[in-house]
Short mmCIF file of C-alpha atoms and ligand atoms in Angstrom, two decimals:
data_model
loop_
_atom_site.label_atom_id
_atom_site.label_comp_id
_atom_site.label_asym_id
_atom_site.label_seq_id
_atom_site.Cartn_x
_atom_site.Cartn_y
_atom_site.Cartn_z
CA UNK A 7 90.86 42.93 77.00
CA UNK A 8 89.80 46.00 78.87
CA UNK A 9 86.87 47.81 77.77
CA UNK A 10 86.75 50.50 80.44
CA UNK A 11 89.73 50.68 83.32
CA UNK A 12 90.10 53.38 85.54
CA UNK A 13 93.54 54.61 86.40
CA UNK A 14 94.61 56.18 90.19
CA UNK A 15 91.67 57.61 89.69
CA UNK A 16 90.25 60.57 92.98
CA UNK A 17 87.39 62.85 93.37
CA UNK A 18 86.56 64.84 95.83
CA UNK A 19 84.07 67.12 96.59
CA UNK A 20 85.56 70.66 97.77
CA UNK A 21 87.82 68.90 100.41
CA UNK A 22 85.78 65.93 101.02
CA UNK A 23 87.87 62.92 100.13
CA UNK A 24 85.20 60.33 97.91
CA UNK A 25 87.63 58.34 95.65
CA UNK A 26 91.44 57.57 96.82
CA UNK A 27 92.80 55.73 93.36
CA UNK A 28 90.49 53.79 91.82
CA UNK A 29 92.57 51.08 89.25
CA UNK A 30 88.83 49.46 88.16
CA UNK A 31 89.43 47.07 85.20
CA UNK A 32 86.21 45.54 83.50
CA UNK A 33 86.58 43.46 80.78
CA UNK A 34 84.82 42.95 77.62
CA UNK A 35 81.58 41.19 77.28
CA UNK A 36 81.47 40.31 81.22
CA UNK A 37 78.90 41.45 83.92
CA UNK A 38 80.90 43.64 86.78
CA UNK A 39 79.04 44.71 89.83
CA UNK A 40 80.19 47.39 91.68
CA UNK A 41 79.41 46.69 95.48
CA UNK A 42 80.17 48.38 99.13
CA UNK A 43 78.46 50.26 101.77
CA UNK A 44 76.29 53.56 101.50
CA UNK A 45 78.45 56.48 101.18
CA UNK A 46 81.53 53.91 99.75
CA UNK A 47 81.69 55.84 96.50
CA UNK A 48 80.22 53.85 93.99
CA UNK A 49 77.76 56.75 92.31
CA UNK A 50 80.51 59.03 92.23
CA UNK A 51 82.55 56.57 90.74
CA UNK A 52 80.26 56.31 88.26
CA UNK A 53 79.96 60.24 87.76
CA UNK A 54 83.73 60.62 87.29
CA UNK A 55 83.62 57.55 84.34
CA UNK A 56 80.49 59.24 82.93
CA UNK A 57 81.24 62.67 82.83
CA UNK A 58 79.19 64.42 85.16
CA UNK A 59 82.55 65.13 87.50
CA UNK A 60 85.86 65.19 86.34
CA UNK A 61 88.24 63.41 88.42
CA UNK A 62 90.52 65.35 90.54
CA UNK A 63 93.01 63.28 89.51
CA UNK A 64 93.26 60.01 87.31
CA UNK A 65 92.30 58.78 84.09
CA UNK A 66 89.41 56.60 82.38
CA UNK A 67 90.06 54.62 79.52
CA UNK A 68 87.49 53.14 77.35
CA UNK A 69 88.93 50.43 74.55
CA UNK A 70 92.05 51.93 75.63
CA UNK A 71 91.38 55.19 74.61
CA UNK A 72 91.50 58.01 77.49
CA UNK A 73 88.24 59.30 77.90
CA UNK A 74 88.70 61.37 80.99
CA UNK A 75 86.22 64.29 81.14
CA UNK A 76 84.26 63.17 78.37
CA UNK A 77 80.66 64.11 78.58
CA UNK A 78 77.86 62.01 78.59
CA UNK A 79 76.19 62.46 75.03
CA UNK A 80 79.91 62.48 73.42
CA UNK A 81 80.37 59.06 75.44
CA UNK A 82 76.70 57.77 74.02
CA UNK A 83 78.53 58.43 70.61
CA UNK A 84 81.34 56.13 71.39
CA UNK A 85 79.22 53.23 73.06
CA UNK A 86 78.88 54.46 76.25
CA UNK A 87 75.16 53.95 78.52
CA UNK A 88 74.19 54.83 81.74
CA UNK A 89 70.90 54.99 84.21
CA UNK A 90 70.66 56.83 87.10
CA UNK A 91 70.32 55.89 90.31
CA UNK A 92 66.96 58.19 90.70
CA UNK A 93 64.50 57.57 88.00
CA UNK A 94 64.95 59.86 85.49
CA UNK A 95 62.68 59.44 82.73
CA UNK A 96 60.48 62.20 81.71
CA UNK A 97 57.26 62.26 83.48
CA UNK A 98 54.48 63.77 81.32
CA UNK A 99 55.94 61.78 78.08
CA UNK A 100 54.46 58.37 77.55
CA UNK A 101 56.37 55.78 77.25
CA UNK A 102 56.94 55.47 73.58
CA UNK A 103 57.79 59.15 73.75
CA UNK A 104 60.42 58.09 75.73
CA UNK A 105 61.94 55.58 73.78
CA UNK A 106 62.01 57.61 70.49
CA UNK A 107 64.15 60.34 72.39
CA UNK A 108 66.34 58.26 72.86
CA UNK A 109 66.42 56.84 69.65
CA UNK A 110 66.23 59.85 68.36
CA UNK A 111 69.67 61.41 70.47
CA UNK A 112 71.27 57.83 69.10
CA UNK A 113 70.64 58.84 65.09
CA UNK A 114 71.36 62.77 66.01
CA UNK A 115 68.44 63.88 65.08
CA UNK A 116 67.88 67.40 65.83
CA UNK A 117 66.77 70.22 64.11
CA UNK A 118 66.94 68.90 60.45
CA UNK A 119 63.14 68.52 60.06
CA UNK A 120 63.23 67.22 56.15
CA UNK A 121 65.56 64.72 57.08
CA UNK A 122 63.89 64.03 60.71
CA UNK A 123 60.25 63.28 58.24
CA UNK A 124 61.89 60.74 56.14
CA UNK A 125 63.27 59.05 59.17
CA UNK A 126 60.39 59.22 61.44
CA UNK A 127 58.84 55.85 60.09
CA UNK A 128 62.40 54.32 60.81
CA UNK A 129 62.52 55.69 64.25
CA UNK A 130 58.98 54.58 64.96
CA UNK A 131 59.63 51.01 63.87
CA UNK A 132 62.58 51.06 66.24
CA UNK A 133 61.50 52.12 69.22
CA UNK A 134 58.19 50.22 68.65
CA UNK A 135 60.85 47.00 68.74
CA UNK A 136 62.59 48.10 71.86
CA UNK A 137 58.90 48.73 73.79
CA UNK A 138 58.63 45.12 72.52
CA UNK A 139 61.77 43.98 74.31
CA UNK A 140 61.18 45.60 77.30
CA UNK A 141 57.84 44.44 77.51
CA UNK A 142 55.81 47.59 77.68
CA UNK A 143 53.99 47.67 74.58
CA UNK A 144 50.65 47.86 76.57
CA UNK A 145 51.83 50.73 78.43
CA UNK A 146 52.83 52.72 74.79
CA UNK A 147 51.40 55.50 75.59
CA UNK A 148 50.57 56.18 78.90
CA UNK A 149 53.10 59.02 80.67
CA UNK A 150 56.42 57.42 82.17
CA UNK A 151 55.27 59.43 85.46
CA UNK A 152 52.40 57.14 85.72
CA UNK A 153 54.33 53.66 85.56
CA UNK A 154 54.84 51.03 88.06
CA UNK A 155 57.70 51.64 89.50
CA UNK A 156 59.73 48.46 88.19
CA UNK A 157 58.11 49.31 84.77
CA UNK A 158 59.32 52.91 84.75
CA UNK A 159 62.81 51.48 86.23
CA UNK A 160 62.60 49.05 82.78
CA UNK A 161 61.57 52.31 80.80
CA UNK A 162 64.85 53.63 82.20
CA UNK A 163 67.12 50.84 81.42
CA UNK A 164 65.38 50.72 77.88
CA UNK A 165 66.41 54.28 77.35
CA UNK A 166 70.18 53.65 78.17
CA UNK A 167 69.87 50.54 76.16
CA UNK A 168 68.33 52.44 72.92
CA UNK A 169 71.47 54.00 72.30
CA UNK A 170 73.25 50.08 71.22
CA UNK A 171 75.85 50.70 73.80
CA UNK A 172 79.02 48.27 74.52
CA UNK A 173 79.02 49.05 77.75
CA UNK A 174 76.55 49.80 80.33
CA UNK A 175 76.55 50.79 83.98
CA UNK A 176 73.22 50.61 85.66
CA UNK A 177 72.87 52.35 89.38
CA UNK A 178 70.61 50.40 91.32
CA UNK A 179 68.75 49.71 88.57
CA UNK A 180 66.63 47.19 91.63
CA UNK A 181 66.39 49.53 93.87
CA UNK A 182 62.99 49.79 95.50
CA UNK A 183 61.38 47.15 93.23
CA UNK A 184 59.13 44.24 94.50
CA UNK A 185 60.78 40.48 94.47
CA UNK A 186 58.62 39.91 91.16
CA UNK A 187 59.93 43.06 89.50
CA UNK A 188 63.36 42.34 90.20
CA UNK A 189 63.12 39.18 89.25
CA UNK A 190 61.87 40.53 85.66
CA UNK A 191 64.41 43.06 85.80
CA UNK A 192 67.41 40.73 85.98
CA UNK A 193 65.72 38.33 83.25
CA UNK A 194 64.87 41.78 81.00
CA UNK A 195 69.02 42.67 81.84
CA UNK A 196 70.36 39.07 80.58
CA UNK A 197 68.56 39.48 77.62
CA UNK A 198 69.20 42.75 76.87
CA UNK A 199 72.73 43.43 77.31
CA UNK A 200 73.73 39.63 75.72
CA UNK A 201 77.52 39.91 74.14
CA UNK A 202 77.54 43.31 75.63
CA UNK A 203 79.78 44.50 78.88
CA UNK A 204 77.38 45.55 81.98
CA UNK A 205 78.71 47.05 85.33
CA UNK A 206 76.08 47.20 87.81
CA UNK A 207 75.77 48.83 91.44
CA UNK A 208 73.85 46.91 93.25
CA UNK A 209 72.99 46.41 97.12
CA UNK A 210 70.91 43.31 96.36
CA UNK A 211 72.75 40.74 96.98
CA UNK A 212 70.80 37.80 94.90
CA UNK A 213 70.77 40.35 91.72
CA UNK A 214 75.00 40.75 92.84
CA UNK A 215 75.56 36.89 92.48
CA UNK A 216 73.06 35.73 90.09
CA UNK A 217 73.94 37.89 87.29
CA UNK A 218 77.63 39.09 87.90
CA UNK A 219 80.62 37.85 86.24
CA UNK A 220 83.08 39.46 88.49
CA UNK A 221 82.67 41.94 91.34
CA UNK A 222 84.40 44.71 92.59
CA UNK A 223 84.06 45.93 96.16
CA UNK A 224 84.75 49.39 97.01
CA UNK A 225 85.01 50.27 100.87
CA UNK A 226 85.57 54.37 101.38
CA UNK A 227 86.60 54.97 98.40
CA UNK A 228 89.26 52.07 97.95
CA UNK A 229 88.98 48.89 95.94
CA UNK A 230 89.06 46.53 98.61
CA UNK A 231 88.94 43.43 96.76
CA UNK A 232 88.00 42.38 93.04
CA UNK A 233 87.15 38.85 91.92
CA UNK A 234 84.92 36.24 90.79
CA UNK A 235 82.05 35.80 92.88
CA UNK A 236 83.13 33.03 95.29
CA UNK A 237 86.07 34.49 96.02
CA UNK A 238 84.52 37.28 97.28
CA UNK A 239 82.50 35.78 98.98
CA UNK A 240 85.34 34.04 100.41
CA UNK A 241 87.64 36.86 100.89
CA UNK A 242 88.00 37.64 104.46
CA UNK A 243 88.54 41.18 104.26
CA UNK A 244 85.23 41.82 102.41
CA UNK A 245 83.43 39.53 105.20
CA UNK A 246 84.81 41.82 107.91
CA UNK A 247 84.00 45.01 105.94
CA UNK A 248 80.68 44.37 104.32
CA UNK A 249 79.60 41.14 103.77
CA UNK A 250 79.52 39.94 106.97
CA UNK A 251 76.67 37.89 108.21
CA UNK A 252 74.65 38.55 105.28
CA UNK A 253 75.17 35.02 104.62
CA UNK A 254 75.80 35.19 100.58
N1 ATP B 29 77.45 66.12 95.04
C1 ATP B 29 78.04 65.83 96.21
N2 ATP B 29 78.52 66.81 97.01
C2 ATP B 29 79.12 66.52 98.18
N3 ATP B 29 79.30 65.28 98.66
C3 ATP B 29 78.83 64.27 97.92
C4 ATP B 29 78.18 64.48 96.66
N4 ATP B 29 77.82 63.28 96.14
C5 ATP B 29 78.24 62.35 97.04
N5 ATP B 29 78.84 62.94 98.10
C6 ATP B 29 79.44 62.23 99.23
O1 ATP B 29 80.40 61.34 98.71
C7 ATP B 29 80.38 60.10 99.42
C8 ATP B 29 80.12 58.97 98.43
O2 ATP B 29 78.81 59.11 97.91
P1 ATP B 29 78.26 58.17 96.76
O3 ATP B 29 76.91 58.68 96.41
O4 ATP B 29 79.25 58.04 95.68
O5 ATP B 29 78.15 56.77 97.55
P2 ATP B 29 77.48 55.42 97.12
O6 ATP B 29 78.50 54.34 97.33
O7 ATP B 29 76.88 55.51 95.77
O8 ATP B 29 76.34 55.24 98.23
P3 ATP B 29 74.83 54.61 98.11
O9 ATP B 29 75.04 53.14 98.22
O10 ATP B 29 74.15 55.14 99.33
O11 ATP B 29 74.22 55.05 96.84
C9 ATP B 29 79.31 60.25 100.50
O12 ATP B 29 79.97 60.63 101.67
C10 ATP B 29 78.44 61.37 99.97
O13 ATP B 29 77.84 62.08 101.03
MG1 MG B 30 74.97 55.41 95.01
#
């Protein structure tokens, strides 16, 4: 089955032609990567499934239901992560602070402050569990804005994770990380997303093949092939386009 598929699916941005009908399929449980060139359309892909554009024209189904201009926190709701291609943690907040927001935006916790007191041991335990998993438990409390960079890209994924999505879509999540920190990245994302559906973008080749089920490659804004690993790597379209000599 389908957990999220995209249907004829376009964006553009005041004129500028990004996404000519996009039929993405992901199915459940597998790791998709989403590769192509720079400027191919993969973020804004993203941004039209997540709710930060609405297509110009097209339709996003998740589970079959159509989803299509659904905003992020109603998507979070329905099982629904995502990180961002920037870092977007917030700075001054330590890590644990972090966490617990987005615990907290998980359980709808807002303004209810009797209930929010007889939850907060709860909410502690929990995100104490996920610092655990992501393996910054040392760094509890210092500020997200003074992380390593591959520990405030895990802080990231942790937040997107703390909301016990279905389905994930990480942009990039090794971009700008150091062989080692990818290499703990990748580990951290097998772990973490186990029986769940991931769809990564990712120019990283070794993170593209070692963890992806299936990968789709997008090429100005059209699928240009979509297929298990070796036959992409065999397809001869995707050599010409992309690949190339990379060698993969
Ligand atoms: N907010 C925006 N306004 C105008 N044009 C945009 C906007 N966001 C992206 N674009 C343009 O849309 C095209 C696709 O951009 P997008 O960021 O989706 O590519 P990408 O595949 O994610 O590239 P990269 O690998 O560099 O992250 C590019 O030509 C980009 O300049
Ligand atoms: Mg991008």
């Amino acid at each position: 089955m389908n957990i999220l598929e995209t249907k004829d699916l376009h964006h553009d941005f005041s004129g500028l032609k990004v996404l000519f009908g996009i039929d993405l399929q992901v199915e459940e449980g597998e790791r998709h990567a989403v590769i192509g060139p720079n400027g191919a359309g993969k973020t804004t892909l993203f941004n039209t499934i997540t709710g930060t554009y609405h297509p110009s024209k097209g339709k996003v189904f998740f589970k079959g239901k159509d989803i299509t201009g659904y905003k992020p926190h109603k998507l979070a709701r329905i099982g629904m992560g995502r990180s961002f291609q920037i870092t977007s943690t917030f700075t001054r907040l330590t890590a644990f602070q972090n966490i617990r927001l987005a615990i907290l935006a998980k359980h709808g916790i807002r303004f209810n402050l009797f209930r929010y007191v007889d939850k907060m041991k709860d909410i502690t335990r929990e995100t104490e569990i996920m610092l655990e998993r992501v393996n910054l438990i040392n760094e509890r409390n210092v500020p997200a804005g003074l992380l390593s960079y591959g520990k405030s890209r895990a802080l990231e994924i942790s937040m997107a994770m703390a909301t016990d999505p279905e389905l994930i879509l990480l942009d990039e999540f090794a971009a700008g990380m150091s062989r080692d920190e990818t290499h703990n990245a990748v580990a951290m994302i097998r772990k973490m997303t186990e029986g769940k559906t991931v769809v990564i973008i990712e120019h990283d080749m070794d993170v593209v093949f070692s963890l992806a089920d299936r990968i789709t490659v997008l090429h100005y804004g059209k699928i240009l092939a979509t297929g298990k690993p070796d036959d992409i790597r065999d397809n001869q379209d995707v050599k010409d386009a992309y690949l190339g000599d990379l060698h993969v």
